[in-house]
Structure formats: C-alpha cells, structure tokens
CSV table of C-alpha atoms and ligand atoms in Angstrom, one decimal:
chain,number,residue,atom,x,y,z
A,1,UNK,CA,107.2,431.4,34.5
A,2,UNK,CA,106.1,434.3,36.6
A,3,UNK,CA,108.2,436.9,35.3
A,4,UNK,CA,109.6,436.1,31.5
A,5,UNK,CA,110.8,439.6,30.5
A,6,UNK,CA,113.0,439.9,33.7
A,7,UNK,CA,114.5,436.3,33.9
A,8,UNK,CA,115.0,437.2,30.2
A,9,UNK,CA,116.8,440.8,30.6
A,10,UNK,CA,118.6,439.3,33.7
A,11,UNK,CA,119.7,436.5,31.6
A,12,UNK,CA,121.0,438.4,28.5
A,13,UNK,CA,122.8,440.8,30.9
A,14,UNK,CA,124.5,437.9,32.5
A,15,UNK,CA,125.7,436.1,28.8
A,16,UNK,CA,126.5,439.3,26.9
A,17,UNK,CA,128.7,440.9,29.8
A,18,UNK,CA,130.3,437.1,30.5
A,19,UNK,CA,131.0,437.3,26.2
A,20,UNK,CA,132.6,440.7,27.1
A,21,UNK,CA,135.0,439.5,29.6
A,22,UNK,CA,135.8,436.1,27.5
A,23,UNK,CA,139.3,435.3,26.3
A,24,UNK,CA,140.7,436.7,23.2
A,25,UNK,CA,142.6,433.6,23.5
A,26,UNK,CA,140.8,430.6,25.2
A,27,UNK,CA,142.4,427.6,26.1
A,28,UNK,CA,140.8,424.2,25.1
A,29,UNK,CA,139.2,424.2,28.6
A,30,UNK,CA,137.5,428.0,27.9
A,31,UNK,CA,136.0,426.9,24.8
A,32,UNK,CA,134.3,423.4,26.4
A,33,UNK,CA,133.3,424.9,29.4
A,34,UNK,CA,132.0,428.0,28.2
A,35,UNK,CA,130.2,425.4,25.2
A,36,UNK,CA,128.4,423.1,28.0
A,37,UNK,CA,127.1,426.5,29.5
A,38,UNK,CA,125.3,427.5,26.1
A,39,UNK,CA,124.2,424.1,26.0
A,40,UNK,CA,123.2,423.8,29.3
A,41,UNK,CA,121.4,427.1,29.4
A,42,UNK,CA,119.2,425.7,26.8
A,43,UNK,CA,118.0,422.7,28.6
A,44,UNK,CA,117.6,424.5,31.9
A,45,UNK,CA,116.4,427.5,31.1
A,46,UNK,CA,112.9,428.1,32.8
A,47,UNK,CA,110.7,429.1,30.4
A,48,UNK,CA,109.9,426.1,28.0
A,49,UNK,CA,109.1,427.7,24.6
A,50,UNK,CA,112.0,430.1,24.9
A,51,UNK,CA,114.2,426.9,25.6
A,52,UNK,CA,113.1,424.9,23.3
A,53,UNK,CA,113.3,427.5,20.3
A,54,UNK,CA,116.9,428.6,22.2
A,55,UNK,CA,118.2,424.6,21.5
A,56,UNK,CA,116.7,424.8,18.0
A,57,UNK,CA,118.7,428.0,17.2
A,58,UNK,CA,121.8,427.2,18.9
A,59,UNK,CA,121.7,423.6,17.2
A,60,UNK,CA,121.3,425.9,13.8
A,61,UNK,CA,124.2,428.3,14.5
A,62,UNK,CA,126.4,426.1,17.2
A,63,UNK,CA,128.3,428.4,19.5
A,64,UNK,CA,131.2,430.2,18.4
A,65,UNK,CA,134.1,430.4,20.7
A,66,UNK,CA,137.6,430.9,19.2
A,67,UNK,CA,137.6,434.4,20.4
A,68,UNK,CA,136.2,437.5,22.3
A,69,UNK,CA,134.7,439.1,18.9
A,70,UNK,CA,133.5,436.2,17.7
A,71,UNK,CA,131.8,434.6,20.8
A,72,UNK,CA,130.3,438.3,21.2
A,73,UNK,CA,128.9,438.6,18.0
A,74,UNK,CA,127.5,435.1,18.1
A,75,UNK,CA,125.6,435.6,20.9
A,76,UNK,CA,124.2,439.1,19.6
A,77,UNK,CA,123.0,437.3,16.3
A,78,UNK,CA,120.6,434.6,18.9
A,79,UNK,CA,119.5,438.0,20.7
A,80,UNK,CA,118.5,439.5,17.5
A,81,UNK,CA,116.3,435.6,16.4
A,82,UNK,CA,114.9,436.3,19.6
A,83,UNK,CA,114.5,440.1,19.5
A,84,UNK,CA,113.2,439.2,15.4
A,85,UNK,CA,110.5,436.6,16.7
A,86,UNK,CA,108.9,438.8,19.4
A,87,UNK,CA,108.9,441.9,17.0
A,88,UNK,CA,111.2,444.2,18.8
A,89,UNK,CA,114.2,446.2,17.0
A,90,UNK,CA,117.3,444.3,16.0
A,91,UNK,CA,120.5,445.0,17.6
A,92,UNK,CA,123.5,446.9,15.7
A,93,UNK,CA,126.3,444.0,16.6
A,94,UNK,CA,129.4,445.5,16.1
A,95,UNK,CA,132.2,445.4,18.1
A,96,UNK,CA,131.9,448.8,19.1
A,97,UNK,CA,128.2,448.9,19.8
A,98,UNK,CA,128.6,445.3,21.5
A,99,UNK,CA,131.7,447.1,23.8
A,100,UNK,CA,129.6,450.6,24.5
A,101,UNK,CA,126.6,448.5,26.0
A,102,UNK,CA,127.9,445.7,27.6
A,103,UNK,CA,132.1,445.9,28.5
A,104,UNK,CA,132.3,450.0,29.2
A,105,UNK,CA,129.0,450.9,30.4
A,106,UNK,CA,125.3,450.5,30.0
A,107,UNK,CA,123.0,453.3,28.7
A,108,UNK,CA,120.0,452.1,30.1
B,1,LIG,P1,116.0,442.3,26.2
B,1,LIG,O1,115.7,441.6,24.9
B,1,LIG,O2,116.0,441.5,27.4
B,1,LIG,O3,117.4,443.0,26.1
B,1,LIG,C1,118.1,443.7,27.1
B,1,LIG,C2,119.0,444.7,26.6
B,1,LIG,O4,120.0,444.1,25.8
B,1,LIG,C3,118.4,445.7,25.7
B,1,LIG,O5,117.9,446.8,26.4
B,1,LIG,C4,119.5,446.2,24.8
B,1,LIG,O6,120.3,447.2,25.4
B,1,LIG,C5,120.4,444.9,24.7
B,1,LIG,N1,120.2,444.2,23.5
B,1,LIG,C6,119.1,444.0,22.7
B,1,LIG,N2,119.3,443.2,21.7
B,1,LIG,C7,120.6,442.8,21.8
B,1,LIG,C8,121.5,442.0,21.0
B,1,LIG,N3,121.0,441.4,19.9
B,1,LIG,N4,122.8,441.9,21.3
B,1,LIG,C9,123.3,442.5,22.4
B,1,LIG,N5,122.5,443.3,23.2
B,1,LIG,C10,121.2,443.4,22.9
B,1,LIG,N6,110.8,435.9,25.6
B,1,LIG,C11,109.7,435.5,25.0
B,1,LIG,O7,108.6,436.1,25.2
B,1,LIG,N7,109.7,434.4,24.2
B,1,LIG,C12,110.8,433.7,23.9
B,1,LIG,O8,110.8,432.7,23.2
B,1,LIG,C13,112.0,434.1,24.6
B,1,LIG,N8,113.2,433.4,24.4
B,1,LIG,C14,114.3,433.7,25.1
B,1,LIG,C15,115.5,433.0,24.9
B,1,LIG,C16,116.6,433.3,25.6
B,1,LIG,C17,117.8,432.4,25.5
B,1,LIG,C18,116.6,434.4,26.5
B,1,LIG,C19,117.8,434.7,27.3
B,1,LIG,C20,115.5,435.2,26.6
B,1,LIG,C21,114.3,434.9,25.9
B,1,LIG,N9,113.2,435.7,26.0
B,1,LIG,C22,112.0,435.2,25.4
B,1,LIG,C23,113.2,437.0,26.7
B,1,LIG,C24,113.4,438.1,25.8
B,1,LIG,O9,114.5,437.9,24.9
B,1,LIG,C25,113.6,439.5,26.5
B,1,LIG,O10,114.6,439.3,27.4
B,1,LIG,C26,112.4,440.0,27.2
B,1,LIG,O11,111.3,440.1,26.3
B,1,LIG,C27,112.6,441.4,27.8
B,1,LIG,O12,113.0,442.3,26.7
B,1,LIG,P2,113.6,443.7,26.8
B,1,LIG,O13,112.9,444.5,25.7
B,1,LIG,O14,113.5,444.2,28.2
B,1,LIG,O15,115.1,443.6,26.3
C-alpha cells in the first residue's frame, strides 16, 4: 500500500475512539456486529502482512466485547503486539490513559 503509517494511524483512530463510545451494556446485536467488524477488518484490511499477522493475533486473543472497559483494553493489548513487533513504545492501557487519549481529547 502507498501510505501504511497513515491508513494505520487513520485506522487505530477510527477503532480506539469507536471502543470509546461502545456500550457499557451491549445488546446481543452490539457484541455480533461489533465482532464481524474486527473480523472483517482483518480480511479487508489493505495491507497484506499487517492483515494477515492482525487475523493471527485476533484468532490468539478473540475479541472481547462484554463491555466498554473490556473491549477498550482488548483492542489497546493488539496495538501494543503491533506497536511490540515494529519496535515502538508500548502503550500504558488503563482506563484512564485509554479515556485521556481517545474519549476526552487527544494530545497529539
Ligand atoms: P500508531 O501506532 O498509528 O498510533 C497512533 C496513536 O495511537 C499514537 O500516537 C498513540 O497516541 C496511540 N496509541 C499507541 N499505542 C496505543 C495502544 N496500544 N492503545 C491505544 N492507543 C495507542 N504497520 C506495519 O508496518 N506493519 C504491520 O504489520 C502493521 N500492522 C497493523 C495492523 C493493524 C490492525 C493496524 C490498524 C495497523 C497496522 N500497522 C502496521 C500500522 C502501525 O500500527 C502504525 O499505525 C503505523 O506504523 C503508524 O504509527 P504511529 O507511530 O504514527 O502511531
């Protein structure tokens, strides 16, 4: 792909602020539907080695869904195998950190 690093900062902004907004109490339908995306994501997504390693981690660690916290801190813990494989600084995923950067504001 032309552009990896931006489809890739575009891409986590999109999933961490969706985790941000997601249910503290999903319905049935939230947790499929938000599933299928995850699962979805990591057929379609257009770069082929990220993809591929994406499917083999989320196949690993399936999504967790039950809940706001927990989806959020899922999805941190696949940025941080991906931050961990391309050698950059792992992420603090607390709630609070996970709220300060994506749900009330970004810093950067
Ligand atoms: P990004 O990693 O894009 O992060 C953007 C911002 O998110 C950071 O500035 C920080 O504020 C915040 N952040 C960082 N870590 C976390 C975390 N754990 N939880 C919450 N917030 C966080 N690139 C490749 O070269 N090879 C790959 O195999 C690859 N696989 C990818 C798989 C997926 C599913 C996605 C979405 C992207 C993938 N990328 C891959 C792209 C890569 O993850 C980065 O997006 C890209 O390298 C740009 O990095 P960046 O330093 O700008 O910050």
């Amino acid at each position: 792909p032309p552009d990896t690093a931006s489809l890739g900062r575009s891409t986590w902004t999109f999933l961490h602020t969706t985790a941000s907004y997601y249910p503290s109490n999903p319905t049935e339908t939230h947790r499929s539907k938000i599933t299928n995306l995850l699962e979805s994501l990591s057929i379609f997504y257009p770069c082929s080695w990220c993809a591929k390693d994406f499917q083999k981690d989320i196949r690993q660690n399936p999504p967790e869904v039950k809940n706001r916290e927990d989806f959020m801190r899922w999805l941190c813990e696949r940025h941080n195998t991906v931050n961990k494989k391309l050698g950059k600084p792992l992420f603090d995923c607390s709630i609070k950190n996970l709220d300060k950067r994506w749900k009330d504001g970004p810093e950067d």
